[in-house]
Amino acid sequence: MPAPDRPVVTRVAPSPTGSMHIGTARVALYNWLYARHTGGTYLLRIEDTDRQRSTEAAVDVILEGLAWLGLEPDAPPVFQFARADRHRAAVAELLAADSAYPCWMTVEELAAERDIARAEGRAIRSPWRDRAPPEGVNLPHVIRFKGPLEGETIVDDLVKGTVRFRNRDLDDLVLLRSDGAPTYNLAVVVDDHDMGITHVIRGDDHLNNTARQSLIYQALGWELPTFAHLPMIHGPDGAKLSKRHGAQAVGEFAEMGYLPEAMRNYLARLGWGHGDDELFTDAQAIAWFDVKDVVKAPARLDWNKLAHVNNHYLRQADDNRLADLVTASLKKAGTSLAENGRARLLAVIPHVKEGAKTIVELGELCRFALAERPVTLDAKSAALLTEETRARLSRLAEHLAMEPDWSPPALTASLRSFAAADGVGLGKFGAPLRAVLSGGLPAPDLAGALTTLGRDESLGRIKDALSPAE
RNA sequence: GCGCCCUUCGUCUAUCGGUUAGGACACCAGAUUUUCAAUCUGGGAAGACGGGUUCGACUCCCGUAGGGCGUACCA
């Protein structure tokens, strides 16, 4: 346990695989929240010891993902691979202290031992643990950790509580591969120590590793950090979250039109709670968050709730920002804006954003306003234009043209007064009016649609529909 | 096989031995109505199972079942 007066240092340590799992995003968020809550520091380490998969592009995906989420680290990232010499030096220390040993087992021998060990229900053991080196000196070998065979290792986890492991169930893990490359379990310990990490907050898929890592800390004579293992995020069906559940990577959520602040709120609430609070600001989350309140059980991703949270933030978002996002989203879908597109977007967004769950959906709701005259009507809309409704729309156009105040309340009143004057209910001309204004695309209420389009465009669209193209 | 973790409404959660087990999303019904949505009102919905401990258990202990993770010269 770190000294209580030492300032908190947390870290998120993803491996660059080409995408950033949403679970990683939540781990980052919790580390960030805890660091902010305690006035500590939040760091990033790229675990790039797997040279095959670790590309610059894969690293960028992580950096961009964190930036998008607003969870950038407080210092430049540490690259694990670059610290390989330091890791090897730590192994030299372990070797000198008789806490590690070279192992010359061949892959075949290892496979055979694995089979026997499994059959006997025990951990694998290397014969080289207590044996002198072989004759031929330069044979390839790995360096293994020499852990205790008796007693138990206790992990005091902030989330899971006290977890006990019998040391005899723990095998002597490989520290250095036969090519001299450090392994993950060694590297994390050395890096977390060197980076001064006080709280290791990570996915609970690492809980089993923790016992063996604790042993390494002890062998090196280092103070243990506090551990907190977070449950994983599953798909709606309870299985491990994967592509087939709709999305898995942070970038996919961004592309689908979720707002980063919505993701933060949703992810924070998934596996952690503060009474009945559902929607909260970053400041509130920081004030309330504590790792010890994290739930123990894995949580399932719920698209409905995410949509609800996203809608909440969409309503609050600045319209200019939304216009930017919608523009980008439409562009991705192959629609580029006309010259007055920006102005039209800004006019329509306030009227439709309450009904949108995502940016993509918001874009769909904006489409009717972006259409160029003459607006093409879909079949259903065209069918509404009978002789009778045309005549009524014509009278309505005259009526609206005289309306001095082109605002929602005035237009609502105007539509009512027209209905009265024409001796019909709103239902008689509401649908056709909507049809000629929107062409059949989704649109807000009539007054909202008229306001969005403006006087000229609205009257123009009505007029277009009255003189059908021959 | 062995080891470790987990288990409250469909989902996310509250409860920290004594509650009519609360909230949110979703769902259902109704209201509103110019489409869809939004909005408003109301409703149904839970402690996996079996043993203990206790005056009292969702809460503590044990077992069972189910799920997850690990068991790599991946991370």
mmCIF file of C-alpha atoms in Angstrom, chain A residues 158-314:
data_model
loop_
_atom_site.group_PDB
_atom_site.id
_atom_site.type_symbol
_atom_site.label_atom_id
_atom_site.label_comp_id
_atom_site.label_asym_id
_atom_site.label_seq_id
_atom_site.Cartn_x
_atom_site.Cartn_y
_atom_site.Cartn_z
ATOM 1 C CA LEU A 158 -10.411 -1.780 -3.960
ATOM 2 C CA VAL A 159 -13.244 -3.257 -5.995
ATOM 3 C CA LYS A 160 -13.083 -7.000 -5.423
ATOM 4 C CA GLY A 161 -11.979 -6.963 -1.831
ATOM 5 C CA THR A 162 -9.444 -9.403 -0.445
ATOM 6 C CA VAL A 163 -8.479 -12.049 -2.974
ATOM 7 C CA ARG A 164 -6.298 -14.992 -1.983
ATOM 8 C CA PHE A 165 -4.076 -17.088 -4.184
ATOM 9 C CA ARG A 166 -2.096 -20.123 -3.085
ATOM 10 C CA ASN A 167 1.442 -19.665 -4.286
ATOM 11 C CA ARG A 168 1.676 -23.244 -5.445
ATOM 12 C CA ASP A 169 -1.048 -22.493 -8.014
ATOM 13 C CA LEU A 170 1.080 -19.753 -9.498
ATOM 14 C CA ASP A 171 3.546 -20.854 -12.154
ATOM 15 C CA ASP A 172 6.973 -19.339 -12.726
ATOM 16 C CA LEU A 173 6.138 -16.868 -15.405
ATOM 17 C CA VAL A 174 8.505 -15.961 -18.198
ATOM 18 C CA LEU A 175 10.203 -12.622 -17.597
ATOM 19 C CA LEU A 176 12.449 -12.516 -20.646
ATOM 20 C CA ARG A 177 11.735 -14.361 -23.874
ATOM 21 C CA SER A 178 14.438 -16.382 -25.572
ATOM 22 C CA ASP A 179 15.151 -13.394 -27.817
ATOM 23 C CA GLY A 180 15.700 -11.257 -24.752
ATOM 24 C CA ALA A 181 12.412 -9.364 -25.071
ATOM 25 C CA PRO A 182 10.654 -8.559 -21.774
ATOM 26 C CA THR A 183 7.151 -9.923 -21.275
ATOM 27 C CA TYR A 184 4.062 -8.022 -20.263
ATOM 28 C CA ASN A 185 3.905 -9.142 -16.648
ATOM 29 C CA LEU A 186 7.438 -7.986 -16.019
ATOM 30 C CA ALA A 187 7.117 -4.753 -17.948
ATOM 31 C CA VAL A 188 3.950 -3.590 -16.184
ATOM 32 C CA VAL A 189 5.518 -4.010 -12.792
ATOM 33 C CA VAL A 190 8.693 -2.144 -13.698
ATOM 34 C CA ASP A 191 6.859 0.611 -15.545
ATOM 35 C CA ASP A 192 4.187 1.123 -12.925
ATOM 36 C CA HIS A 193 6.895 1.360 -10.313
ATOM 37 C CA ASP A 194 9.086 3.727 -12.307
ATOM 38 C CA MET A 195 6.122 5.907 -13.237
ATOM 39 C CA GLY A 196 5.213 6.189 -9.583
ATOM 40 C CA ILE A 197 1.767 4.722 -10.092
ATOM 41 C CA THR A 198 -0.099 4.600 -6.789
ATOM 42 C CA HIS A 199 -3.344 3.111 -8.077
ATOM 43 C CA VAL A 200 -3.514 0.442 -10.736
ATOM 44 C CA ILE A 201 -7.069 0.648 -12.029
ATOM 45 C CA ARG A 202 -7.614 -1.811 -14.856
ATOM 46 C CA GLY A 203 -9.926 -4.479 -16.276
ATOM 47 C CA ASP A 204 -10.592 -7.499 -14.096
ATOM 48 C CA ASP A 205 -9.203 -9.768 -16.770
ATOM 49 C CA HIS A 206 -5.934 -8.851 -15.060
ATOM 50 C CA LEU A 207 -6.968 -9.903 -11.579
ATOM 51 C CA ASN A 208 -5.259 -13.273 -11.952
ATOM 52 C CA ASN A 209 -2.025 -11.625 -13.046
ATOM 53 C CA THR A 210 -2.021 -9.441 -9.995
ATOM 54 C CA ALA A 211 -0.872 -12.131 -7.611
ATOM 55 C CA ARG A 212 2.154 -12.947 -9.731
ATOM 56 C CA GLN A 213 2.885 -9.283 -10.268
ATOM 57 C CA SER A 214 2.720 -8.703 -6.517
ATOM 58 C CA LEU A 215 5.366 -11.361 -6.074
ATOM 59 C CA ILE A 216 7.632 -9.529 -8.498
ATOM 60 C CA TYR A 217 7.167 -6.260 -6.620
ATOM 61 C CA GLN A 218 8.133 -8.029 -3.424
ATOM 62 C CA ALA A 219 11.148 -9.739 -4.955
ATOM 63 C CA LEU A 220 12.351 -6.378 -6.192
ATOM 64 C CA GLY A 221 11.757 -4.842 -2.806
ATOM 65 C CA TRP A 222 9.269 -2.366 -4.164
ATOM 66 C CA GLU A 223 6.198 -0.925 -2.553
ATOM 67 C CA LEU A 224 2.980 -2.296 -4.001
ATOM 68 C CA PRO A 225 0.475 0.036 -5.610
ATOM 69 C CA THR A 226 -3.185 -0.185 -4.659
ATOM 70 C CA PHE A 227 -5.122 -2.329 -7.094
ATOM 71 C CA ALA A 228 -8.648 -1.873 -8.377
ATOM 72 C CA HIS A 229 -10.031 -4.314 -10.901
ATOM 73 C CA LEU A 230 -13.011 -3.132 -12.881
ATOM 74 C CA PRO A 231 -15.561 -5.539 -14.302
ATOM 75 C CA MET A 232 -15.775 -5.774 -18.049
ATOM 76 C CA ILE A 233 -18.401 -4.434 -20.411
ATOM 77 C CA HIS A 234 -20.500 -7.083 -22.105
ATOM 78 C CA GLY A 235 -22.855 -6.931 -25.042
ATOM 79 C CA PRO A 236 -26.633 -6.725 -24.537
ATOM 80 C CA ASP A 237 -26.781 -10.537 -24.547
ATOM 81 C CA GLY A 238 -24.236 -10.868 -21.777
ATOM 82 C CA ALA A 239 -21.467 -12.162 -24.000
ATOM 83 C CA LYS A 240 -18.186 -10.361 -24.345
ATOM 84 C CA LEU A 241 -18.770 -7.155 -26.288
ATOM 85 C CA SER A 242 -17.833 -7.575 -29.902
ATOM 86 C CA LYS A 243 -18.464 -6.169 -33.364
ATOM 87 C CA ARG A 244 -21.627 -8.139 -33.751
ATOM 88 C CA HIS A 245 -23.279 -6.153 -30.946
ATOM 89 C CA GLY A 246 -23.204 -3.064 -33.120
ATOM 90 C CA ALA A 247 -19.968 -1.463 -32.049
ATOM 91 C CA GLN A 248 -16.962 -2.104 -29.935
ATOM 92 C CA ALA A 249 -14.428 0.555 -30.772
ATOM 93 C CA VAL A 250 -14.492 4.144 -29.608
ATOM 94 C CA GLY A 251 -14.192 5.347 -33.185
ATOM 95 C CA GLU A 252 -17.367 3.522 -34.104
ATOM 96 C CA PHE A 253 -19.354 5.299 -31.425
ATOM 97 C CA ALA A 254 -18.002 8.603 -32.650
ATOM 98 C CA GLU A 255 -18.989 7.763 -36.186
ATOM 99 C CA MET A 256 -22.474 6.717 -35.155
ATOM 100 C CA GLY A 257 -22.977 10.188 -33.768
ATOM 101 C CA TYR A 258 -22.595 9.893 -30.037
ATOM 102 C CA LEU A 259 -21.209 12.918 -28.224
ATOM 103 C CA PRO A 260 -18.073 12.486 -26.104
ATOM 104 C CA GLU A 261 -19.730 14.034 -23.060
ATOM 105 C CA ALA A 262 -22.599 11.574 -23.451
ATOM 106 C CA MET A 263 -20.137 8.704 -23.630
ATOM 107 C CA ARG A 264 -18.439 9.927 -20.480
ATOM 108 C CA ASN A 265 -21.724 10.163 -18.605
ATOM 109 C CA TYR A 266 -23.007 6.817 -19.857
ATOM 110 C CA LEU A 267 -19.740 4.972 -19.279
ATOM 111 C CA ALA A 268 -19.342 6.461 -15.820
ATOM 112 C CA ARG A 269 -22.821 5.277 -14.918
ATOM 113 C CA LEU A 270 -22.175 1.809 -16.337
ATOM 114 C CA GLY A 271 -20.670 0.035 -13.382
ATOM 115 C CA TRP A 272 -20.780 2.869 -10.939
ATOM 116 C CA GLY A 273 -23.540 4.873 -9.354
ATOM 117 C CA HIS A 274 -24.156 7.774 -7.055
ATOM 118 C CA GLY A 275 -27.624 7.335 -5.609
ATOM 119 C CA ASP A 276 -30.328 8.103 -8.120
ATOM 120 C CA ASP A 277 -28.206 10.425 -10.222
ATOM 121 C CA GLU A 278 -28.324 9.545 -13.880
ATOM 122 C CA LEU A 279 -27.370 12.660 -15.802
ATOM 123 C CA PHE A 280 -24.457 14.587 -14.382
ATOM 124 C CA THR A 281 -21.651 16.885 -15.405
ATOM 125 C CA ASP A 282 -17.963 16.046 -15.429
ATOM 126 C CA ALA A 283 -17.528 18.218 -12.359
ATOM 127 C CA GLN A 284 -20.176 16.255 -10.489
ATOM 128 C CA ALA A 285 -18.706 12.934 -11.586
ATOM 129 C CA ILE A 286 -15.301 14.056 -10.375
ATOM 130 C CA ALA A 287 -16.704 15.193 -7.056
ATOM 131 C CA TRP A 288 -18.645 11.984 -6.513
ATOM 132 C CA PHE A 289 -16.442 9.307 -8.015
ATOM 133 C CA ASP A 290 -14.562 6.831 -5.915
ATOM 134 C CA VAL A 291 -13.165 3.525 -7.152
ATOM 135 C CA LYS A 292 -14.386 1.739 -4.073
ATOM 136 C CA ASP A 293 -17.948 2.417 -5.185
ATOM 137 C CA VAL A 294 -17.464 0.639 -8.480
ATOM 138 C CA VAL A 295 -19.801 -2.297 -8.950
ATOM 139 C CA LYS A 296 -18.287 -5.789 -8.921
ATOM 140 C CA ALA A 297 -20.342 -7.423 -11.617
ATOM 141 C CA PRO A 298 -19.885 -7.005 -15.350
ATOM 142 C CA ALA A 299 -22.324 -4.630 -17.039
ATOM 143 C CA ARG A 300 -24.138 -4.948 -20.337
ATOM 144 C CA LEU A 301 -24.129 -2.197 -22.873
ATOM 145 C CA ASP A 302 -27.653 -0.840 -23.339
ATOM 146 C CA TRP A 303 -28.147 1.018 -26.596
ATOM 147 C CA ASN A 304 -31.460 2.486 -25.473
ATOM 148 C CA LYS A 305 -29.994 4.132 -22.449
ATOM 149 C CA LEU A 306 -26.967 5.364 -24.347
ATOM 150 C CA ALA A 307 -29.359 6.910 -26.872
ATOM 151 C CA HIS A 308 -31.306 8.561 -24.096
ATOM 152 C CA VAL A 309 -28.189 10.034 -22.536
ATOM 153 C CA ASN A 310 -26.946 11.167 -25.921
ATOM 154 C CA ASN A 311 -30.260 12.868 -26.644
ATOM 155 C CA HIS A 312 -29.926 14.754 -23.382
ATOM 156 C CA TYR A 313 -26.540 16.150 -24.398
ATOM 157 C CA LEU A 314 -27.676 16.811 -27.944
#
